[in-house]
Amino acid sequence: MKKRKGKNPHAVALGRLGGLVRSEAKQRANRENGRKGGLVKSQKKKIAARLNARRPRPGRRKNSLKS
């Protein structure tokens, strides 16, 4: 198995700084996407979300509220 080369931490920091900036172009794009209805969820994601909601999680009890 090949060993993956790690990400350049300087490039990661630079990208994070760019993502934090609130420019006019980003605000305009956000408004346009909001008019279109925002993020569209696919049918596969809806089905996966339902299946994950039914799956019992380890370490959780069914009846967490006891009186």
PDB file of N, CA and C in Angstrom, residues 17-61:
ATOM      1  N   LEU A  17      -7.589  31.063   5.167  1.00  0.00           N
ATOM      2  CA  LEU A  17      -7.709  32.525   5.204  1.00  0.00           C
ATOM      3  C   LEU A  17      -8.572  33.030   4.050  1.00  0.00           C
ATOM      4  N   GLY A  18      -8.397  32.447   2.874  1.00  0.00           N
ATOM      5  CA  GLY A  18      -9.193  32.857   1.723  1.00  0.00           C
ATOM      6  C   GLY A  18     -10.667  32.542   1.914  1.00  0.00           C
ATOM      7  N   GLY A  19     -10.964  31.436   2.594  1.00  0.00           N
ATOM      8  CA  GLY A  19     -12.355  31.068   2.835  1.00  0.00           C
ATOM      9  C   GLY A  19     -13.038  31.966   3.843  1.00  0.00           C
ATOM     10  N   LEU A  20     -12.256  32.592   4.720  1.00  0.00           N
ATOM     11  CA  LEU A  20     -12.836  33.457   5.746  1.00  0.00           C
ATOM     12  C   LEU A  20     -13.220  34.833   5.209  1.00  0.00           C
ATOM     13  N   VAL A  21     -12.671  35.214   4.069  1.00  0.00           N
ATOM     14  CA  VAL A  21     -12.923  36.537   3.513  1.00  0.00           C
ATOM     15  C   VAL A  21     -14.361  36.629   3.004  1.00  0.00           C
ATOM     16  N   ARG A  22     -15.021  37.745   3.300  1.00  0.00           N
ATOM     17  CA  ARG A  22     -16.380  37.969   2.818  1.00  0.00           C
ATOM     18  C   ARG A  22     -16.344  39.049   1.748  1.00  0.00           C
ATOM     19  N   SER A  23     -16.104  38.649   0.524  1.00  0.00           N
ATOM     20  CA  SER A  23     -16.010  39.612  -0.571  1.00  0.00           C
ATOM     21  C   SER A  23     -17.391  39.854  -1.181  1.00  0.00           C
ATOM     22  N   GLU A  24     -17.466  40.898  -1.972  1.00  0.00           N
ATOM     23  CA  GLU A  24     -18.721  41.218  -2.664  1.00  0.00           C
ATOM     24  C   GLU A  24     -19.134  40.087  -3.605  1.00  0.00           C
ATOM     25  N   ALA A  25     -18.145  39.483  -4.262  1.00  0.00           N
ATOM     26  CA  ALA A  25     -18.456  38.407  -5.216  1.00  0.00           C
ATOM     27  C   ALA A  25     -19.050  37.203  -4.487  1.00  0.00           C
ATOM     28  N   LYS A  26     -18.494  36.855  -3.308  1.00  0.00           N
ATOM     29  CA  LYS A  26     -19.022  35.718  -2.551  1.00  0.00           C
ATOM     30  C   LYS A  26     -20.428  36.012  -2.045  1.00  0.00           C
ATOM     31  N   GLN A  27     -20.665  37.244  -1.606  1.00  0.00           N
ATOM     32  CA  GLN A  27     -21.996  37.605  -1.111  1.00  0.00           C
ATOM     33  C   GLN A  27     -23.019  37.554  -2.236  1.00  0.00           C
ATOM     34  N   ARG A  28     -22.630  38.016  -3.414  1.00  0.00           N
ATOM     35  CA  ARG A  28     -23.526  37.978  -4.573  1.00  0.00           C
ATOM     36  C   ARG A  28     -23.850  36.533  -4.940  1.00  0.00           C
ATOM     37  N   ALA A  29     -22.827  35.671  -4.940  1.00  0.00           N
ATOM     38  CA  ALA A  29     -23.045  34.266  -5.282  1.00  0.00           C
ATOM     39  C   ALA A  29     -23.955  33.597  -4.257  1.00  0.00           C
ATOM     40  N   ASN A  30     -23.777  33.934  -2.970  1.00  0.00           N
ATOM     41  CA  ASN A  30     -24.631  33.359  -1.927  1.00  0.00           C
ATOM     42  C   ASN A  30     -26.086  33.769  -2.121  1.00  0.00           C
ATOM     43  N   ARG A  31     -26.313  35.026  -2.483  1.00  0.00           N
ATOM     44  CA  ARG A  31     -27.675  35.495  -2.704  1.00  0.00           C
ATOM     45  C   ARG A  31     -28.312  34.766  -3.886  1.00  0.00           C
ATOM     46  N   GLU A  32     -27.543  34.625  -4.970  1.00  0.00           N
ATOM     47  CA  GLU A  32     -28.080  33.941  -6.159  1.00  0.00           C
ATOM     48  C   GLU A  32     -28.398  32.488  -5.854  1.00  0.00           C
ATOM     49  N   ASN A  33     -27.519  31.808  -5.120  1.00  0.00           N
ATOM     50  CA  ASN A  33     -27.770  30.407  -4.778  1.00  0.00           C
ATOM     51  C   ASN A  33     -28.962  30.277  -3.843  1.00  0.00           C
ATOM     52  N   GLY A  34     -29.140  31.251  -2.951  1.00  0.00           N
ATOM     53  CA  GLY A  34     -30.280  31.233  -2.050  1.00  0.00           C
ATOM     54  C   GLY A  34     -31.592  31.381  -2.797  1.00  0.00           C
ATOM     55  N   ARG A  35     -31.591  32.178  -3.843  1.00  0.00           N
ATOM     56  CA  ARG A  35     -32.803  32.337  -4.658  1.00  0.00           C
ATOM     57  C   ARG A  35     -33.155  31.044  -5.371  1.00  0.00           C
ATOM     58  N   LYS A  36     -32.144  30.272  -5.693  1.00  0.00           N
ATOM     59  CA  LYS A  36     -32.382  29.006  -6.396  1.00  0.00           C
ATOM     60  C   LYS A  36     -32.838  27.905  -5.440  1.00  0.00           C
ATOM     61  N   GLY A  37     -32.835  28.181  -4.158  1.00  0.00           N
ATOM     62  CA  GLY A  37     -33.316  27.194  -3.193  1.00  0.00           C
ATOM     63  C   GLY A  37     -32.210  26.580  -2.362  1.00  0.00           C
ATOM     64  N   GLY A  38     -30.983  27.025  -2.503  1.00  0.00           N
ATOM     65  CA  GLY A  38     -29.892  26.508  -1.693  1.00  0.00           C
ATOM     66  C   GLY A  38     -29.431  25.134  -2.158  1.00  0.00           C
ATOM     67  N   LEU A  39     -28.861  24.400  -1.224  1.00  0.00           N
ATOM     68  CA  LEU A  39     -28.286  23.091  -1.512  1.00  0.00           C
ATOM     69  C   LEU A  39     -29.393  22.072  -1.756  1.00  0.00           C
ATOM     70  N   VAL A  40     -29.319  21.366  -2.857  1.00  0.00           N
ATOM     71  CA  VAL A  40     -30.308  20.351  -3.198  1.00  0.00           C
ATOM     72  C   VAL A  40     -29.807  19.004  -2.714  1.00  0.00           C
ATOM     73  N   LYS A  41     -30.645  18.300  -1.963  1.00  0.00           N
ATOM     74  CA  LYS A  41     -30.260  16.985  -1.471  1.00  0.00           C
ATOM     75  C   LYS A  41     -30.731  15.926  -2.465  1.00  0.00           C
ATOM     76  N   SER A  42     -29.851  14.993  -2.757  1.00  0.00           N
ATOM     77  CA  SER A  42     -30.194  13.945  -3.707  1.00  0.00           C
ATOM     78  C   SER A  42     -31.035  12.870  -3.028  1.00  0.00           C
ATOM     79  N   GLN A  43     -31.637  12.018  -3.832  1.00  0.00           N
ATOM     80  CA  GLN A  43     -32.461  10.926  -3.311  1.00  0.00           C
ATOM     81  C   GLN A  43     -31.598   9.951  -2.516  1.00  0.00           C
ATOM     82  N   LYS A  44     -30.355   9.718  -2.959  1.00  0.00           N
ATOM     83  CA  LYS A  44     -29.463   8.802  -2.250  1.00  0.00           C
ATOM     84  C   LYS A  44     -29.184   9.302  -0.839  1.00  0.00           C
ATOM     85  N   LYS A  45     -28.967  10.614  -0.701  1.00  0.00           N
ATOM     86  CA  LYS A  45     -28.673  11.177   0.614  1.00  0.00           C
ATOM     87  C   LYS A  45     -29.882  11.072   1.530  1.00  0.00           C
ATOM     88  N   LYS A  46     -31.083  11.265   0.988  1.00  0.00           N
ATOM     89  CA  LYS A  46     -32.288  11.153   1.810  1.00  0.00           C
ATOM     90  C   LYS A  46     -32.445   9.739   2.339  1.00  0.00           C
ATOM     91  N   ILE A  47     -32.220   8.749   1.478  1.00  0.00           N
ATOM     92  CA  ILE A  47     -32.347   7.350   1.884  1.00  0.00           C
ATOM     93  C   ILE A  47     -31.286   7.013   2.924  1.00  0.00           C
ATOM     94  N   ALA A  48     -30.045   7.469   2.710  1.00  0.00           N
ATOM     95  CA  ALA A  48     -28.970   7.190   3.657  1.00  0.00           C
ATOM     96  C   ALA A  48     -29.260   7.826   5.011  1.00  0.00           C
ATOM     97  N   ALA A  49     -29.815   9.024   5.012  1.00  0.00           N
ATOM     98  CA  ALA A  49     -30.133   9.699   6.270  1.00  0.00           C
ATOM     99  C   ALA A  49     -31.195   8.928   7.042  1.00  0.00           C
ATOM    100  N   ARG A  50     -32.184   8.406   6.340  1.00  0.00           N
ATOM    101  CA  ARG A  50     -33.221   7.616   7.012  1.00  0.00           C
ATOM    102  C   ARG A  50     -32.630   6.342   7.602  1.00  0.00           C
ATOM    103  N   LEU A  51     -31.771   5.680   6.838  1.00  0.00           N
ATOM    104  CA  LEU A  51     -31.169   4.443   7.331  1.00  0.00           C
ATOM    105  C   LEU A  51     -30.266   4.711   8.531  1.00  0.00           C
ATOM    106  N   ASN A  52     -29.515   5.793   8.496  1.00  0.00           N
ATOM    107  CA  ASN A  52     -28.631   6.126   9.605  1.00  0.00           C
ATOM    108  C   ASN A  52     -29.414   6.500  10.856  1.00  0.00           C
ATOM    109  N   ALA A  53     -30.582   7.088  10.686  1.00  0.00           N
ATOM    110  CA  ALA A  53     -31.399   7.463  11.838  1.00  0.00           C
ATOM    111  C   ALA A  53     -31.943   6.229  12.541  1.00  0.00           C
ATOM    112  N   ARG A  54     -32.155   5.169  11.802  1.00  0.00           N
ATOM    113  CA  ARG A  54     -32.696   3.944  12.392  1.00  0.00           C
ATOM    114  C   ARG A  54     -31.620   3.081  13.036  1.00  0.00           C
ATOM    115  N   ARG A  55     -30.376   3.270  12.621  1.00  0.00           N
ATOM    116  CA  ARG A  55     -29.296   2.414  13.107  1.00  0.00           C
ATOM    117  C   ARG A  55     -28.964   2.765  14.560  1.00  0.00           C
ATOM    118  N   PRO A  56     -28.953   1.768  15.465  1.00  0.00           N
ATOM    119  CA  PRO A  56     -28.593   2.073  16.854  1.00  0.00           C
ATOM    120  C   PRO A  56     -27.114   2.423  16.964  1.00  0.00           C
ATOM    121  N   ARG A  57     -26.814   3.455  17.712  1.00  0.00           N
ATOM    122  CA  ARG A  57     -25.432   3.881  17.880  1.00  0.00           C
ATOM    123  C   ARG A  57     -24.839   3.225  19.113  1.00  0.00           C
ATOM    124  N   PRO A  58     -23.588   2.794  19.044  1.00  0.00           N
ATOM    125  CA  PRO A  58     -22.973   2.155  20.214  1.00  0.00           C
ATOM    126  C   PRO A  58     -22.820   3.164  21.354  1.00  0.00           C
ATOM    127  N   GLY A  59     -23.078   2.692  22.572  1.00  0.00           N
ATOM    128  CA  GLY A  59     -22.911   3.552  23.738  1.00  0.00           C
ATOM    129  C   GLY A  59     -24.138   4.382  24.064  1.00  0.00           C
ATOM    130  N   ARG A  60     -25.209   4.248  23.300  1.00  0.00           N
ATOM    131  CA  ARG A  60     -26.440   4.996  23.584  1.00  0.00           C
ATOM    132  C   ARG A  60     -27.528   4.034  24.027  1.00  0.00           C
ATOM    133  N   ARG A  61     -28.275   4.462  24.998  1.00  0.00           N
ATOM    134  CA  ARG A  61     -29.387   3.635  25.475  1.00  0.00           C
ATOM    135  C   ARG A  61     -30.671   4.039  24.771  1.00  0.00           C
TER     136      ARG A  61
END
